[in-house]
XYZ file of C-alpha atoms in Angstrom:
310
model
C 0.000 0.000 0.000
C 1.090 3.589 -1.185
C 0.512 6.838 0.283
C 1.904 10.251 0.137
C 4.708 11.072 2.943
C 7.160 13.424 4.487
C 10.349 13.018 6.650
C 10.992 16.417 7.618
C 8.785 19.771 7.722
C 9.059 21.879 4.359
C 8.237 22.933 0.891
C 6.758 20.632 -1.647
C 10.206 19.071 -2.553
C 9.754 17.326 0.645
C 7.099 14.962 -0.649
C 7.216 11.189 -1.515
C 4.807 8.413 -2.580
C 6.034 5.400 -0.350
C 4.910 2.170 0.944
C 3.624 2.418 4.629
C 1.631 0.194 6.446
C -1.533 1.331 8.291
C -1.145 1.581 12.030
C -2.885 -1.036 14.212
C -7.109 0.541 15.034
C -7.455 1.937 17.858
C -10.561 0.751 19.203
C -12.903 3.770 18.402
C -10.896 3.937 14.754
C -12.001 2.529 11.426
C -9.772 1.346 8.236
C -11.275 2.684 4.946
C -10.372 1.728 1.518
C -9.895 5.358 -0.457
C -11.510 5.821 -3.071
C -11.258 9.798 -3.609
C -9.397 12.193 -1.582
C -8.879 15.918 -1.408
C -6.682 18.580 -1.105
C -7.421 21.538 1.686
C -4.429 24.718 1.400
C -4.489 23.736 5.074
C -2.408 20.558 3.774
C 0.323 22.617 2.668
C 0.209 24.823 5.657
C 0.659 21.338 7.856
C 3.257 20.101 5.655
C 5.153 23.396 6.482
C 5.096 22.758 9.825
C 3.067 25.684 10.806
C 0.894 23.440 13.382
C 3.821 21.499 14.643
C 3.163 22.483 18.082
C 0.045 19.961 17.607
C 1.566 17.194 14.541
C 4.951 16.846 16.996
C 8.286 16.037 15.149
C 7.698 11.714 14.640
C 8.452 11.490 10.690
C 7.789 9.862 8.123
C 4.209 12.236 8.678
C 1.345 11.349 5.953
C -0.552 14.308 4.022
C -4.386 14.857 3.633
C -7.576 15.126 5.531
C -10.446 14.709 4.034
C -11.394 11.433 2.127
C -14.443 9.413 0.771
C -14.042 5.388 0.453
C -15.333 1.928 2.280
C -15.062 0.711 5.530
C -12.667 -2.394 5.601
C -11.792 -3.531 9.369
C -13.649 -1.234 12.422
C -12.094 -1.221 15.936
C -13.915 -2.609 19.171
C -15.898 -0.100 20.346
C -17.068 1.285 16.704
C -20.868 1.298 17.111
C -22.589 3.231 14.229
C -20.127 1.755 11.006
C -19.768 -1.549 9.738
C -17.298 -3.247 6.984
C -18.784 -2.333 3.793
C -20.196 0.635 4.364
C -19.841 3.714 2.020
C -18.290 6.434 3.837
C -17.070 10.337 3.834
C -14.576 12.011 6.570
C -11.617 13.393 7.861
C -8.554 12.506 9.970
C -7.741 13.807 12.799
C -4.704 16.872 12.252
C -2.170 15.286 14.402
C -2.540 11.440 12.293
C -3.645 12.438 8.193
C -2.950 9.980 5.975
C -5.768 10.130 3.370
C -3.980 10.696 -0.014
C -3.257 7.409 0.691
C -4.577 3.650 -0.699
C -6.118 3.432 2.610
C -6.540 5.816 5.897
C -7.113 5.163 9.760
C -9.507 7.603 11.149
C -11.631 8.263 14.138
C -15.273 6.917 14.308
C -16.205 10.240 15.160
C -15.206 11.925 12.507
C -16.425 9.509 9.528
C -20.052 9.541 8.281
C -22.276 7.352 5.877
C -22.302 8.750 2.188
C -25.256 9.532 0.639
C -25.950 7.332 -2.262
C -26.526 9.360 -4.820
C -22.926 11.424 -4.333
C -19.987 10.369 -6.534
C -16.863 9.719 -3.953
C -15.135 12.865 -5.714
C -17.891 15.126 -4.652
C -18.284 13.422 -1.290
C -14.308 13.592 -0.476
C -14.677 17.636 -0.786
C -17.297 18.468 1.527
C -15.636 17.555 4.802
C -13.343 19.929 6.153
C -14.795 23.173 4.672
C -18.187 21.899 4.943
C -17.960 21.414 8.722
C -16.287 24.731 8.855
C -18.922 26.450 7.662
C -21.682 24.528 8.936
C -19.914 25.369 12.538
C -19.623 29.201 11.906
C -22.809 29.407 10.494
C -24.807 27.601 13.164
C -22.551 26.637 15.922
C -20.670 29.962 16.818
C -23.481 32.540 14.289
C -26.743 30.965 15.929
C -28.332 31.740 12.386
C -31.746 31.494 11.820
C -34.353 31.964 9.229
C -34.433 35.741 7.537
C -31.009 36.689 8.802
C -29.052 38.490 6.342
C -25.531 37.007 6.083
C -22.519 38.419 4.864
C -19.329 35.927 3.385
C -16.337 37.483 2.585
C -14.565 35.421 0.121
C -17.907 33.582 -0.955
C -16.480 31.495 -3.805
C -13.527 29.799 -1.759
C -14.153 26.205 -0.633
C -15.349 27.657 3.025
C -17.168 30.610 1.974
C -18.807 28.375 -1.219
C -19.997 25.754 1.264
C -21.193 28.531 3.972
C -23.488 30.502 1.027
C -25.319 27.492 0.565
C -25.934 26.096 3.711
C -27.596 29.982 4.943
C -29.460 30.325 2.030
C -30.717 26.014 2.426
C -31.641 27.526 6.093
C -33.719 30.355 4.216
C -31.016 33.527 5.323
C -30.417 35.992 2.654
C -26.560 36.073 1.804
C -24.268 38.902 0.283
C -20.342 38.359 -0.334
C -17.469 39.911 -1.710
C -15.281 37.770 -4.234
C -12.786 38.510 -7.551
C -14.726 41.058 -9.845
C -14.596 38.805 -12.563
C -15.831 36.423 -10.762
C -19.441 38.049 -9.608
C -21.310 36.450 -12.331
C -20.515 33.371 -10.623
C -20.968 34.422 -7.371
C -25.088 35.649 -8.591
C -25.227 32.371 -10.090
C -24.547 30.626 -6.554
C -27.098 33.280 -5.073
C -25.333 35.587 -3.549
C -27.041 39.228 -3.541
C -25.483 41.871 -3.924
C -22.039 41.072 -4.550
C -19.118 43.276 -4.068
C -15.327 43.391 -4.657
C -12.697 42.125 -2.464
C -11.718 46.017 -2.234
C -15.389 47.347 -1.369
C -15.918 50.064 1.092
C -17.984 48.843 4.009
C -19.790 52.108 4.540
C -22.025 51.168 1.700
C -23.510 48.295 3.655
C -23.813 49.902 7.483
C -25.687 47.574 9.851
C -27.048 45.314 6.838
C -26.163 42.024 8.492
C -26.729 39.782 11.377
C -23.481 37.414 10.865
C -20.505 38.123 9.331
C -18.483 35.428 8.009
C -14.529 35.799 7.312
C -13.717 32.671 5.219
C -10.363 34.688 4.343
C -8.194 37.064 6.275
C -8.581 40.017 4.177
C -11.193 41.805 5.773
C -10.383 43.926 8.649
C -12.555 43.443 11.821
C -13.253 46.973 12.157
C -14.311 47.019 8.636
C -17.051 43.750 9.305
C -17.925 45.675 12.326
C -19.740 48.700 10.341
C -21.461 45.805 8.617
C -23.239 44.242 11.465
C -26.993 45.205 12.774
C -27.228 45.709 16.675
C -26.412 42.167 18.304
C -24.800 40.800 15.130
C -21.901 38.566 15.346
C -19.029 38.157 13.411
C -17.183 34.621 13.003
C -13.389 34.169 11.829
C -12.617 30.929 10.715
C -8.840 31.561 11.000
C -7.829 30.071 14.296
C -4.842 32.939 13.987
C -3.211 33.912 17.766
C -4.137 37.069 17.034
C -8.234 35.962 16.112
C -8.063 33.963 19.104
C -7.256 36.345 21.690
C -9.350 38.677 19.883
C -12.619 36.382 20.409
C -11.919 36.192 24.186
C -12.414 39.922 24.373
C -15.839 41.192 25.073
C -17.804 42.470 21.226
C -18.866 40.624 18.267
C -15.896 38.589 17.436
C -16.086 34.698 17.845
C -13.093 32.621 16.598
C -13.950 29.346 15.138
C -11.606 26.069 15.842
C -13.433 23.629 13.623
C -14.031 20.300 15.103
C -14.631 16.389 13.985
C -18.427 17.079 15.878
C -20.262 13.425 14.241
C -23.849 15.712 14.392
C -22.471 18.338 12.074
C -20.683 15.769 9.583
C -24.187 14.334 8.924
C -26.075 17.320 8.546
C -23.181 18.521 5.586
C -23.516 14.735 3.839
C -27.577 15.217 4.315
C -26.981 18.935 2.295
C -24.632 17.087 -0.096
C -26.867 14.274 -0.786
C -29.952 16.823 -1.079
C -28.236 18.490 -3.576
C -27.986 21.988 -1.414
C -24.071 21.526 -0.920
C -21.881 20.941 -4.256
C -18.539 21.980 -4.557
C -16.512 21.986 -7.786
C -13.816 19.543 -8.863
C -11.630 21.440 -10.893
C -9.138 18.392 -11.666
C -8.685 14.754 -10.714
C -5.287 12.939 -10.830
C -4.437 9.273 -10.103
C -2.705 8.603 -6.764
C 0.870 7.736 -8.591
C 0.511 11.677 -10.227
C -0.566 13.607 -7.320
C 2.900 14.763 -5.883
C 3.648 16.592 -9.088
C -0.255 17.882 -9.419
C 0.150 18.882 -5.861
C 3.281 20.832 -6.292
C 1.918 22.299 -9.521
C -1.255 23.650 -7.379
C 0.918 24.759 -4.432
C 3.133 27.194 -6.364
C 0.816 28.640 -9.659
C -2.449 28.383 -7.864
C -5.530 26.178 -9.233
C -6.159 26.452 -13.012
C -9.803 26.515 -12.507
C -12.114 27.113 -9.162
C -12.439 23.912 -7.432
C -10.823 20.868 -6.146
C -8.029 18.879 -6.731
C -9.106 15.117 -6.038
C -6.864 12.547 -5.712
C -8.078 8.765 -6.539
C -6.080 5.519 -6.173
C -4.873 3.737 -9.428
């Protein structure tokens, strides 16, 4: 069995396709066959060893989080999946491993897939789907007629969090490229503004503000926000987090594995109220280059890069 693997922290150079074998299941684990995997910028960020306060310094270290495949072995005390079962998810930070032939992950954080989804478009909900399922309703409280606001609304976070307000009947508005608004009406976002908009034009227009990108000053998102209005970051940043622990209308999110919230993002997938876009596939023995290629130029298209075995 292959997967993708690093012996040291840094830049894409450090990347190998290896054997490995999968370690022993813990007993609340499960062993899934992959069968489509994606790629969060978070990966890089990991691979960098900007979070290796929490991934430690035990190499070889495996890449990728999020993944879509079949249960093939289940650990003692796994309750709610069985061997066979169709399943999407996401490892735990500290362990990765899914841009692999086969991944170890926590019960917890592995759901049934809806039928109708393909495994591509099941493997790219996870991460940003709980993300913005989490600001939305976890730390925003939303609720029918809010008016939402999602700066950077056509990024995998901000993409997922425009559809799941308007599925729970908000109104959403968003800033994004200017060549991309077209898009960005398409998806239902109303009005739309530039990355570079002045918030004066939209003074206390919005119950929740949602940063999926760290462009937009907090004072700025403040003038935005009615009386009582929150504002949710979704960049655990040490500045963002002290920040949220000071009285006013900033609220750090630190997304977590929550089994509830997985299920309600499948249940949008499968409804057809959650779709992100694939913007390429590559076969497990071509995804080093394909992942070096997006890490330094950028994605070719909007959408994911999915990684599937051979």
């Amino acid at each position: 069995m292959k997967r993708i693997q690093y012996h040291q922290y840094g830049g894409p150079e450090v990347m190998r396709l290896e054997e490995f074998e999968p370690a022993p299941l813990g007993p609340e684990e499960v062993l899934v066959r992959v069968r489509a995997a994606a790629v969060n910028p978070m990966d890089f960020g990991i691979r960098f060893g900007r979070m290796r306060h929490v991934t430690g310094r035990r190499f070889p270290r495996a890449m990728g989080h999020d993944f879509a495949g079949v249960v093939e072995a289940v650990g003692d005390r796994v309750t709610r999946l069985r061997v066979g079962d169709e399943v999407l998810g996401g490892t735990p930070i500290r362990s990765a491993g899914a841009f692999a032939d086969v991944v170890v992950a926590e019960e917890r954080g592995v759901v049934g897939k809806p039928g109708n989804l393909s495994f591509e478009a099941a493997a790219a909900i996870p991460t940003v789907g709980i993300t913005a399922w989490q600001a939305l309703i976890t730390k925003g409280r939303l609720r029918p007629g809010q008016a939402v606001f999602v700066h950077s609304c056509l990024g995998g976070v901000g993409r997922s969090a425009v559809q799941l307000a308007l599925a729970h009947r908000a109104t959403v508005a968003g800033s994004c490229r200017g060549t991309a608004r077209q898009e960005a009406l398409t998806l239902g976002v109303d009005p739309v503004v530039d990355f570079d908009f002045q918030p004066d034009a939209l003074t206390r227009r919005f119950d929740l503000v949602l940063l999926a990108a760290g462009t937009l000053p907090v004072k700025a998102a403040r003038t935005m926000l009615k009386p009582g209005g929150r504002i949710i970051g979704v960049l655990p940043t040490p500045a963002n987090l002290v920040r949220s622990v000071l009285p006013g209308p900033f609220h750090a999110l630190v997304a977590r594995p929550v089994t509830e919230d997985l299920e309600e993002v499948a249940r949008a997938a499968g409804q057809g109220t959650l779709r992100l876009p694939i913007a390429r596939t590559v076969p497990l023995s071509q995804a080093v280059p394909a992942l070096t290629e997006l890490e330094r130029n950028g994605p070719a298209k909007r959408g994911k890069l999915i990684i599937t075995p051979e």
